[in-house]
PDB file of C-alpha atoms in Angstrom:
ATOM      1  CA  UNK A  30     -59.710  52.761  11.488  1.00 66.00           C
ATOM      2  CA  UNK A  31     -61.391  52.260  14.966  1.00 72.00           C
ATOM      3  CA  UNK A  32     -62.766  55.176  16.784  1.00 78.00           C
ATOM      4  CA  UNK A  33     -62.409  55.577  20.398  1.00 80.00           C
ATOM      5  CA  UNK A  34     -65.126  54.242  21.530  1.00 82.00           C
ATOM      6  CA  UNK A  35     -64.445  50.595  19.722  1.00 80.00           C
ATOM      7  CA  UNK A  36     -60.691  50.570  21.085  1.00 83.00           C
ATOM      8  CA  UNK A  37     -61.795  51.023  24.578  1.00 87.00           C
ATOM      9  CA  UNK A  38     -64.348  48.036  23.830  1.00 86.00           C
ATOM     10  CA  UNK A  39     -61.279  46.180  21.825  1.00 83.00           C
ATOM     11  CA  UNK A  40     -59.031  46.815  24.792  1.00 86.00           C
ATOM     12  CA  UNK A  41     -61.238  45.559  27.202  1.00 86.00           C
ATOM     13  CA  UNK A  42     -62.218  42.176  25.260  1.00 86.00           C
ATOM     14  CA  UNK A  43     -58.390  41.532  24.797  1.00 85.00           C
ATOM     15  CA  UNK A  44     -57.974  41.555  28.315  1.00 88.00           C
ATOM     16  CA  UNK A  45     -60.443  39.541  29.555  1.00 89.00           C
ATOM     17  CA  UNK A  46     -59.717  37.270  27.328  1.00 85.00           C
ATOM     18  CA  UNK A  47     -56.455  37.304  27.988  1.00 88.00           C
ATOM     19  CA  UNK A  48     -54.469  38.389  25.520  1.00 89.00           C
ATOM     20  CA  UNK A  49     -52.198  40.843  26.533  1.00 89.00           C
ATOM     21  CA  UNK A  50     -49.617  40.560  23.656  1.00 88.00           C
ATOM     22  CA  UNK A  51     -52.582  41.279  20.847  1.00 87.00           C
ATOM     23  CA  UNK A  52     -53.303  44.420  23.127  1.00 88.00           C
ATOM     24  CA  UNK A  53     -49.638  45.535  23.139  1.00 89.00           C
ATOM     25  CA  UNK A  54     -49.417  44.896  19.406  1.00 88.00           C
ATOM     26  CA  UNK A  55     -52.145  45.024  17.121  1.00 86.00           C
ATOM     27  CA  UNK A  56     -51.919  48.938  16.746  1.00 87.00           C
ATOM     28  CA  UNK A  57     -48.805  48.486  15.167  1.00 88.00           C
ATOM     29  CA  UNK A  58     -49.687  45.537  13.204  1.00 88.00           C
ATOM     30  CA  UNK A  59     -52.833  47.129  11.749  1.00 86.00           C
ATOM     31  CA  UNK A  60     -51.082  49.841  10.421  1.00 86.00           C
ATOM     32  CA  UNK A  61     -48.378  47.272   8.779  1.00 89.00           C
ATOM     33  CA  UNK A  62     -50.988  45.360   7.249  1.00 86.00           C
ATOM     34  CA  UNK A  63     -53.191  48.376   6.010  1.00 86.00           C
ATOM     35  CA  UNK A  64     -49.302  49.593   4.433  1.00 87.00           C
ATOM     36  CA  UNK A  65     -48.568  46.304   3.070  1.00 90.00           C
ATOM     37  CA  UNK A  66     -51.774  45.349   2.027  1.00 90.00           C
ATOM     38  CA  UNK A  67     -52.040  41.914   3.940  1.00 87.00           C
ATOM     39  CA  UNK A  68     -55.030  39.977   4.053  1.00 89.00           C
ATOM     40  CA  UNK A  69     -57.349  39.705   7.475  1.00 82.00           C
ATOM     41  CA  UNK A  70     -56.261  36.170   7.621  1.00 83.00           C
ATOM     42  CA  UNK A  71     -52.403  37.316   7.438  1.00 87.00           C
ATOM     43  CA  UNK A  72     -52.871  39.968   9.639  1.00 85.00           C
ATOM     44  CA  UNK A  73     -54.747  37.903  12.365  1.00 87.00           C
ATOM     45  CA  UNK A  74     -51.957  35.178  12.006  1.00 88.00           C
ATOM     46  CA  UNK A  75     -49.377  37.945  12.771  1.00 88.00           C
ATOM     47  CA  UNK A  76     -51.098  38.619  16.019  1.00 89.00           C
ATOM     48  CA  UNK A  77     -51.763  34.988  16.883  1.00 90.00           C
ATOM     49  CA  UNK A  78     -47.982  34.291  16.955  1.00 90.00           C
ATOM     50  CA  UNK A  79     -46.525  37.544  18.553  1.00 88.00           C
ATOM     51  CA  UNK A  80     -49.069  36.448  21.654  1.00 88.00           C
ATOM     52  CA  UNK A  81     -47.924  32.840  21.363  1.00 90.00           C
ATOM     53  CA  UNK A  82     -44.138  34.199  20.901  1.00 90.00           C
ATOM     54  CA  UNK A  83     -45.177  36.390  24.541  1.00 90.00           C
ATOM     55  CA  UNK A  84     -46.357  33.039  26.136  1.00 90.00           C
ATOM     56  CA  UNK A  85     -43.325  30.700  25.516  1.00 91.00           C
ATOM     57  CA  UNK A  86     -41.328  33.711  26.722  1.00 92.00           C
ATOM     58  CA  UNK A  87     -43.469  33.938  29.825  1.00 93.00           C
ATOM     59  CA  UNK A  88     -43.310  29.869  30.589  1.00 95.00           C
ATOM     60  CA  UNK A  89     -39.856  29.906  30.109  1.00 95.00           C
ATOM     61  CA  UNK A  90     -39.055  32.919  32.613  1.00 96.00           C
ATOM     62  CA  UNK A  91     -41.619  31.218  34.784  1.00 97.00           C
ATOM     63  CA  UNK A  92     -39.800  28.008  34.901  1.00 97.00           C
ATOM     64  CA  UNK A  93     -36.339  29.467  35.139  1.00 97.00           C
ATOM     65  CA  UNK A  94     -37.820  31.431  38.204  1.00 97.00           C
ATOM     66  CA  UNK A  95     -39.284  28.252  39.501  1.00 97.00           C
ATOM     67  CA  UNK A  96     -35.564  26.522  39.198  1.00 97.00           C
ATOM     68  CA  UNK A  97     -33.957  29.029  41.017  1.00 97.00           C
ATOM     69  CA  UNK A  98     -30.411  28.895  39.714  1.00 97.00           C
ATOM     70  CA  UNK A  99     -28.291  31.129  42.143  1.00 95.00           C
ATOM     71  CA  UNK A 100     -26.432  32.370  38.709  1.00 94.00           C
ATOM     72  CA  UNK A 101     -27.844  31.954  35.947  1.00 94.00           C
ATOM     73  CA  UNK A 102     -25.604  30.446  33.159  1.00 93.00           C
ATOM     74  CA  UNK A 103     -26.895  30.230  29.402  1.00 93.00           C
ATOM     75  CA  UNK A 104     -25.235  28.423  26.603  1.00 91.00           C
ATOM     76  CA  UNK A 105     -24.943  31.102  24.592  1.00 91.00           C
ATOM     77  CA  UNK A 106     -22.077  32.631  26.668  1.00 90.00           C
ATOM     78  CA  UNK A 107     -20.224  29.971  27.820  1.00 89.00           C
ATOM     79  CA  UNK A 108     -16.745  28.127  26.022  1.00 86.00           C
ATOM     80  CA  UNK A 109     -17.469  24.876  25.460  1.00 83.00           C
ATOM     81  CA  UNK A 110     -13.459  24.097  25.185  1.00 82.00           C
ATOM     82  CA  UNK A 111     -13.160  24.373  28.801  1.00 80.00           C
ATOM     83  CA  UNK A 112     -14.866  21.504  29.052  1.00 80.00           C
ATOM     84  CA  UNK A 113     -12.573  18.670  27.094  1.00 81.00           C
ATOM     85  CA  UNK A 114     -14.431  15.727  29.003  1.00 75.00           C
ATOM     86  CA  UNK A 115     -17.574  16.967  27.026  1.00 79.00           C
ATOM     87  CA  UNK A 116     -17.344  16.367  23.591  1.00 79.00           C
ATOM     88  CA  UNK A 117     -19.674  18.124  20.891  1.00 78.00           C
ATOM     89  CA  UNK A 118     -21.879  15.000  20.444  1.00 82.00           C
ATOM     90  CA  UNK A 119     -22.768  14.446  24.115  1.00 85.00           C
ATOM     91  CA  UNK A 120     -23.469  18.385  24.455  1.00 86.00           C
ATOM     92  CA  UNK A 121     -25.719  18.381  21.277  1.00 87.00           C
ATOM     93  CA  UNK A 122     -27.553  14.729  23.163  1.00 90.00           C
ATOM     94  CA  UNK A 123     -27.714  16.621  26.486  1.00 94.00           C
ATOM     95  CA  UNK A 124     -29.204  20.228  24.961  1.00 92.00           C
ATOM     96  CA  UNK A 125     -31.856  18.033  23.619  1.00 95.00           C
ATOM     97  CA  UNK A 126     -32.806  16.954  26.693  1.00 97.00           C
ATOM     98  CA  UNK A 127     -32.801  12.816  25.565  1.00 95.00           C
ATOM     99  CA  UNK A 128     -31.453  11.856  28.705  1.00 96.00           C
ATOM    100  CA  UNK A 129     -34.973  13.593  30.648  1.00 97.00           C
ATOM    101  CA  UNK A 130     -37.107  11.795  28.088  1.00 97.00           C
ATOM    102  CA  UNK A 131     -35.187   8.406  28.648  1.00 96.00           C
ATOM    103  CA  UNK A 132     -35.324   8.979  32.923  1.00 97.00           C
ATOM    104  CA  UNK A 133     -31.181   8.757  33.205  1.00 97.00           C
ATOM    105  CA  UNK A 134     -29.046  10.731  35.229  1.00 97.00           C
ATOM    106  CA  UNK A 135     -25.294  13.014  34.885  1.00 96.00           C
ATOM    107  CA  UNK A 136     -22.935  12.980  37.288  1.00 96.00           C
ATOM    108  CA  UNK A 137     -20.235  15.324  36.770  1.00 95.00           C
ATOM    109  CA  UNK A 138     -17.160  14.910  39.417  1.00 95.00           C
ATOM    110  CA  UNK A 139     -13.887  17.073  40.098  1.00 91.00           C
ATOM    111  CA  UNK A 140     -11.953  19.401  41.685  1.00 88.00           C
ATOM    112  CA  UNK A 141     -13.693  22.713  42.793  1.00 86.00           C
ATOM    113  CA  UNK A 142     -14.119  25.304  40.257  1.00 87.00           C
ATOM    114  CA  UNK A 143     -13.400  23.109  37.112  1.00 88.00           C
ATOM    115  CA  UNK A 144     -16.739  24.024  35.777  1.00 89.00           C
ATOM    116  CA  UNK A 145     -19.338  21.631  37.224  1.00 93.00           C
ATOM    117  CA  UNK A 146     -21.930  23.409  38.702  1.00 94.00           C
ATOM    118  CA  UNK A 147     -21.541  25.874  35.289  1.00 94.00           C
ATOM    119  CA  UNK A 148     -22.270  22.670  33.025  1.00 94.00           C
ATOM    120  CA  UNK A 149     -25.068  21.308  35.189  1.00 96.00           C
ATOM    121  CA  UNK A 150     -26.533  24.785  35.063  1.00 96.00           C
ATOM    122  CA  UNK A 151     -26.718  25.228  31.306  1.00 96.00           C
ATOM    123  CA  UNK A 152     -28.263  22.355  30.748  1.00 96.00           C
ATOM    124  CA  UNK A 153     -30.684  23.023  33.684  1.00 97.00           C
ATOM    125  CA  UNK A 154     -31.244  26.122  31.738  1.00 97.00           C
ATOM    126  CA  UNK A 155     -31.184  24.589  28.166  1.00 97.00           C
ATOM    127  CA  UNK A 156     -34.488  21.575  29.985  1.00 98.00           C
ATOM    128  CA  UNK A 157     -36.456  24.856  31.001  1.00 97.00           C
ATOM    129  CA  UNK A 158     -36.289  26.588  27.325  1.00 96.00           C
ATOM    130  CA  UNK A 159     -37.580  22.920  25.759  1.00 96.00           C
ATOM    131  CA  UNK A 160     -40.184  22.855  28.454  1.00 96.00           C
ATOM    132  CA  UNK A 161     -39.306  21.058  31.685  1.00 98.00           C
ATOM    133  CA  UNK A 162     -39.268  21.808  35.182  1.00 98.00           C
ATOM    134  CA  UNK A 163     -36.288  21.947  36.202  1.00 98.00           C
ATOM    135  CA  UNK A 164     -35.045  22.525  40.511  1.00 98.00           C
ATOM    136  CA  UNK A 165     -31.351  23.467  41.534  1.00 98.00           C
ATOM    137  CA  UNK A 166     -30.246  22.858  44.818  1.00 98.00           C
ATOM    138  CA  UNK A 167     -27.151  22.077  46.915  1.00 97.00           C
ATOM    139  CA  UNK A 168     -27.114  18.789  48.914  1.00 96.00           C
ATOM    140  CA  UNK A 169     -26.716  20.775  52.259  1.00 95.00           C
ATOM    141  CA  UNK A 170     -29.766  22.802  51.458  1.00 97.00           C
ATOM    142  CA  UNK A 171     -31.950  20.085  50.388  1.00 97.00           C
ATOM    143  CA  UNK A 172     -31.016  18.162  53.474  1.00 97.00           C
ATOM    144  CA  UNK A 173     -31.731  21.152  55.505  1.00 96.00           C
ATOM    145  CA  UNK A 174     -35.474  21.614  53.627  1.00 97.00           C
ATOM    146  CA  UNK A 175     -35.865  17.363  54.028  1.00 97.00           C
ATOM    147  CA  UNK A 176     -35.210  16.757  57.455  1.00 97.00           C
ATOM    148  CA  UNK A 177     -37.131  20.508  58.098  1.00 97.00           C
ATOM    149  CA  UNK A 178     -40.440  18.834  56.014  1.00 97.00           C
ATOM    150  CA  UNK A 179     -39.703  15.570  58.665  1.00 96.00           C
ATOM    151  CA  UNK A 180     -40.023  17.798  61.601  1.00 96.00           C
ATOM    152  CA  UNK A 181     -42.881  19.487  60.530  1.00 97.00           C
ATOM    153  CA  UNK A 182     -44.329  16.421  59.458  1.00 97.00           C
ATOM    154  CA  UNK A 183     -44.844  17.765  55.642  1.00 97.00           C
ATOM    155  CA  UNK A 184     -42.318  15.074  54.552  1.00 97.00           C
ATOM    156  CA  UNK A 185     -44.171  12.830  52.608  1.00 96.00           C
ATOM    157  CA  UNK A 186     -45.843  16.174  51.278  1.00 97.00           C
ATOM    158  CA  UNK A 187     -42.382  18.048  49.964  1.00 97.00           C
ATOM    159  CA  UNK A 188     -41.065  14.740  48.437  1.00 97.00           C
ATOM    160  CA  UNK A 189     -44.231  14.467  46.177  1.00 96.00           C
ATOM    161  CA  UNK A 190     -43.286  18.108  45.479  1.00 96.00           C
ATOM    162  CA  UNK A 191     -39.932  17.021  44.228  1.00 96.00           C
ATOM    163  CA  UNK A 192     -41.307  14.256  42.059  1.00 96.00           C
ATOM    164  CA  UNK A 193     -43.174  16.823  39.883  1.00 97.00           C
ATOM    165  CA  UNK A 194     -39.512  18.016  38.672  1.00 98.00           C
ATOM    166  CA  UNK A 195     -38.791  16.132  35.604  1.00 98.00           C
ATOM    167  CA  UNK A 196     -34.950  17.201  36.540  1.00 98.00           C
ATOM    168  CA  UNK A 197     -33.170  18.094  39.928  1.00 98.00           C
ATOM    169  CA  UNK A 198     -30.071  19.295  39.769  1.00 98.00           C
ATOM    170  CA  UNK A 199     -27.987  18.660  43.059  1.00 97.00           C
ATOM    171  CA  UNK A 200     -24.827  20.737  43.563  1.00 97.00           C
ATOM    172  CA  UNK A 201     -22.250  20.649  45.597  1.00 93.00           C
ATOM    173  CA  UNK A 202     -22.477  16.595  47.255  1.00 94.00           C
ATOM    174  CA  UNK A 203     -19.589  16.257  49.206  1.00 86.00           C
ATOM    175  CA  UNK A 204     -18.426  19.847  50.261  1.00 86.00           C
ATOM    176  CA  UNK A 205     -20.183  18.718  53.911  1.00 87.00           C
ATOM    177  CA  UNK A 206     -20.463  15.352  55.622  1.00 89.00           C
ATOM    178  CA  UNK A 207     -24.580  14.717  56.559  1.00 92.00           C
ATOM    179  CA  UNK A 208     -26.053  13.571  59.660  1.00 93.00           C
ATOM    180  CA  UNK A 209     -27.036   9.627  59.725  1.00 94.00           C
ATOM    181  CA  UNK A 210     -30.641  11.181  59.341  1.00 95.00           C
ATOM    182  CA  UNK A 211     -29.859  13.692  56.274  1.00 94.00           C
ATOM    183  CA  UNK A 212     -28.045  10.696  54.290  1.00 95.00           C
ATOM    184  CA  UNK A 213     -31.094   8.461  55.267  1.00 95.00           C
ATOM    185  CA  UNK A 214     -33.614  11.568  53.998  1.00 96.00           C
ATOM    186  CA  UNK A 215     -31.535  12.211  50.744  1.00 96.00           C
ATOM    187  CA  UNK A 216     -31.162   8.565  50.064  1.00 95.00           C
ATOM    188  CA  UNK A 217     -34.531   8.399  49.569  1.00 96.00           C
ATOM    189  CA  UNK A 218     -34.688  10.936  47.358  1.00 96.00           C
ATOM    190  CA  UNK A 219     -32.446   9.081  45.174  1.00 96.00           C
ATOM    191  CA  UNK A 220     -34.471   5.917  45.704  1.00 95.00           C
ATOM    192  CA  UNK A 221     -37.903   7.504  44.598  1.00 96.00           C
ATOM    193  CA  UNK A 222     -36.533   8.577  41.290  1.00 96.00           C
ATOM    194  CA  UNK A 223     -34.850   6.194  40.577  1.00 96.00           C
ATOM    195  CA  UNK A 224     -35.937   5.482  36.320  1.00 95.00           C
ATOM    196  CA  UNK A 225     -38.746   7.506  37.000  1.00 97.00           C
ATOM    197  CA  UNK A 226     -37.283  11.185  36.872  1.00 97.00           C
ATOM    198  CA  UNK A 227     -33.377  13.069  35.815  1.00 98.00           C
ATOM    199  CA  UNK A 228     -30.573  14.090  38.290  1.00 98.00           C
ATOM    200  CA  UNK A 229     -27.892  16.058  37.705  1.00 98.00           C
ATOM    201  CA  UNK A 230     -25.387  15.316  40.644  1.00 97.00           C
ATOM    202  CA  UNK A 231     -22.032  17.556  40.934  1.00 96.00           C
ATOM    203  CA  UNK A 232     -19.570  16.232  43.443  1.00 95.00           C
ATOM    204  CA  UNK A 233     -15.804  17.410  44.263  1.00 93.00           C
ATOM    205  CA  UNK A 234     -15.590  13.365  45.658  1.00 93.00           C
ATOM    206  CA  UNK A 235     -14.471  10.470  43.409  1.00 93.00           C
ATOM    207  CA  UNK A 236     -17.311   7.750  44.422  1.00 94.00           C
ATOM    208  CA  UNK A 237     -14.771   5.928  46.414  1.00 93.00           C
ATOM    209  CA  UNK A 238     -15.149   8.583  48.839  1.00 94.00           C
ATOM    210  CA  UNK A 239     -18.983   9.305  49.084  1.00 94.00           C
ATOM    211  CA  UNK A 240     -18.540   7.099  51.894  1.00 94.00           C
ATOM    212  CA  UNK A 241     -17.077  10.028  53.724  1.00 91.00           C
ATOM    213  CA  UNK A 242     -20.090  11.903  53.265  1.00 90.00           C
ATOM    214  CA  UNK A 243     -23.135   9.581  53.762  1.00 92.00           C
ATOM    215  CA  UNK A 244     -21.346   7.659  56.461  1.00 92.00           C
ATOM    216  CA  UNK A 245     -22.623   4.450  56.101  1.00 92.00           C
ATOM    217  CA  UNK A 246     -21.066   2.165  53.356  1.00 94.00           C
ATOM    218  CA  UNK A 247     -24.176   0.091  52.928  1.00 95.00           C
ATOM    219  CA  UNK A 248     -26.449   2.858  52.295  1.00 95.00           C
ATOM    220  CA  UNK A 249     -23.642   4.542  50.184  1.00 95.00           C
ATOM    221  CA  UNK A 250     -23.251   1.345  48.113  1.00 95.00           C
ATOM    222  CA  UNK A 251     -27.533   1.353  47.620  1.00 95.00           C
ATOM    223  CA  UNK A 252     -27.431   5.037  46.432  1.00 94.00           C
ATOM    224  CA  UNK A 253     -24.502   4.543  44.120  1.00 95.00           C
ATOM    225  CA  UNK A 254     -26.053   1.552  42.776  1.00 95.00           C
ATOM    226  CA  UNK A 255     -29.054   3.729  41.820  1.00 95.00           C
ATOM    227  CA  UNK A 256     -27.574   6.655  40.796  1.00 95.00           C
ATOM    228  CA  UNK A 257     -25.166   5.577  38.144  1.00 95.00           C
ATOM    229  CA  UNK A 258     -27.026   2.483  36.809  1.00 95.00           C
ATOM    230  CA  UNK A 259     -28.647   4.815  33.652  1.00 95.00           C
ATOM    231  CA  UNK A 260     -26.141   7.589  33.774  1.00 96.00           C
ATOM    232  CA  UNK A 261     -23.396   9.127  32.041  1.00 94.00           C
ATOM    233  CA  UNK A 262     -20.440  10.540  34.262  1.00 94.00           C
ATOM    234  CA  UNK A 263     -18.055  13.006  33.507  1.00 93.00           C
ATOM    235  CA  UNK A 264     -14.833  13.592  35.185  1.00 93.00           C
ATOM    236  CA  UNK A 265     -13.791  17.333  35.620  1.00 89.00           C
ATOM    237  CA  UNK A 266     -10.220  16.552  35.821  1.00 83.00           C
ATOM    238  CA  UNK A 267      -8.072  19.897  35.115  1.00 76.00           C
ATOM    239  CA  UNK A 268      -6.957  22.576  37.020  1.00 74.00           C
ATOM    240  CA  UNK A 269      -9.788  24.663  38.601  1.00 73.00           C
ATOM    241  CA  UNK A 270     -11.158  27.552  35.565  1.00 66.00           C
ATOM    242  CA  UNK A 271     -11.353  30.653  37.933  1.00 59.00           C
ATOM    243  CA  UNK A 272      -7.687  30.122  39.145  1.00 52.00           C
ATOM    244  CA  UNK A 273      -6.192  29.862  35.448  1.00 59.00           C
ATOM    245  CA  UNK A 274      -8.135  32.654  34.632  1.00 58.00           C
ATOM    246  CA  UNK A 275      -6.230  34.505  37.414  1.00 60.00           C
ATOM    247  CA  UNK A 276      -2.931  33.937  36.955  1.00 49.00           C
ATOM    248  CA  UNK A 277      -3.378  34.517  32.928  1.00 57.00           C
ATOM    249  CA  UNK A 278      -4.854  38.045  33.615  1.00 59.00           C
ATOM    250  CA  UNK A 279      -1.984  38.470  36.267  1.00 52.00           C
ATOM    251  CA  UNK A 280       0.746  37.947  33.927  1.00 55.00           C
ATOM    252  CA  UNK A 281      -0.943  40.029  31.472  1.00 54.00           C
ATOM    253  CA  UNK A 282      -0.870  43.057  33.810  1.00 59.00           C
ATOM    254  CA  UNK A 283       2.714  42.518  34.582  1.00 58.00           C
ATOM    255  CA  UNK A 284       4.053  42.537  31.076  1.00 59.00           C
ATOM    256  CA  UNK A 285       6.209  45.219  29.982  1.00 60.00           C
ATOM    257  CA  UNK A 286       4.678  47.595  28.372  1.00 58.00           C
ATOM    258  CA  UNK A 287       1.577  46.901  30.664  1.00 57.00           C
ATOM    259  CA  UNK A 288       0.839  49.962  33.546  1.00 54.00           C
ATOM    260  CA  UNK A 289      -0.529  48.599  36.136  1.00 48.00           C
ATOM    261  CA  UNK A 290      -3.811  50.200  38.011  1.00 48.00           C
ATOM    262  CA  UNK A 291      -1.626  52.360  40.493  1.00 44.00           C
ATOM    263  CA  UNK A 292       0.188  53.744  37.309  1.00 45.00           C
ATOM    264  CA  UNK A 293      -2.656  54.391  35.010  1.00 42.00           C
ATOM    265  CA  UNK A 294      -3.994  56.006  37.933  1.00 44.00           C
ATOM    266  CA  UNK A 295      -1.050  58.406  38.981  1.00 30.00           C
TER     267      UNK A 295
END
């Protein structure tokens, strides 16, 4: 046993070296290993992994942070079976993030509220955990933020910040038809990584219609081209999740036998 005067010493050493889980913990763990009769060498390995436990817990927060999903979605709680055009294989391939490592992109098109933006967040989610940077972002907004960084003349400066995401997930392409100058701007995201860096694209368009949204057909053609040459796409093709949901938990409330709110409330 320590007395005061080394734990204050201890205390401070462990946090300038920064180690702030072995501060938290090794009061505990001392009095495990003086129970249990563990070794120094066990005892010091104990410590050693609770603080490198603490720091993969800390990168990943910092990276989900970084990403900044507007909801966060996790594997763990969502039902796979809702998603027939996804089959267990191409989950398991996509969890495992091959498609980062190999530089190929998802596209996952259909009608609004099928699921897409859920599936391209869990695996956003799923690359942070196995230690990517990941960024989410509608089209609108990061046309917004591209032709802003053009104005301000930080342009060139904001794209290199995008090409330090191994994975960009953009949302939402096609709710909103861009300026001539936004389609121009987000074409070139497109263009720079092209095999050098992941998208995830989610659109409520069939490609025959992207037209509609960039404008011009060449340009359309060019991004399409370089978009879906190392990709997998996935149509979304069933009725929209939320509204099923609706109408099942509607019918529920009106079966016999079923009060509704008014009556359980009277």
């Amino acid at each position: 046993m320590m007395n005061p005067g080394e734990e204050i010493l201890l205390e401070d050493a462990l946090r300038r070296l920064r180690l702030p889980a072995v501060a938290r913990d090794y009061r505990e763990q001392a009095r495990q290993a003086r129970e249990s009769g563990e070794s120094y060498e066990s005892f010091l390995l104990a410590l050693a992994s609770r603080e490198l436990d603490q720091r993969q817990t800390n990168q990943v927060q910092r990276r989900l942070n970084e990403a900044r999903f507007p909801v966060l979605k996790t594997l763990e709680k969502t039902d796979l079976k809702k998603w027939p055009s996804l089959d267990a294989i191409q989950v398991r391939e996509y969890l495992e993030c091959h498609y980062i490592t190999k530089r190929e992109n998802i596209v996952i098109v259909g009608k609004h509220g099928t699921g897409k933006s859920h599936a391209a967040t869990v695996l956003g989610v799923e690359a942070c955990r196995r230690g990517y940077r990941v960024l989410f972002t509608t089209a609108a907004h990061l046309v917004n933020t591209l032709i802003e960084a053009r104005e301000e003349r930080q342009l060139k400066r904001y794209l290199g910040k995008l090409s330090r995401f191994e994975l960009v997930i953009i949302d939402e392409a096609g709710y909103i038809p861009f300026s001539a100058e936004g389609a121009q701007l987000l074409f070139q995201v497109f263009s720079d990584r092209y095999e050098k860096a992941s998208l995830i694209v989610t659109s409520n368009l069939p490609f025959a219609q992207w037209t509609n949204i960039f404008g011009d057909a060449a340009l359309t053609a060019a991004l399409l081209d370089r978009l879906t040459h190392h990709c997998s796409i996935h149509e979304f093709d069933w009725e929209s999740i939320r509204f099923t949901d609706s109408l099942k938990n509607h019918k529920l409330r009106k079966k016999p036998g079923n009060r509704s709110d008014a009556e359980a409330g009277s």
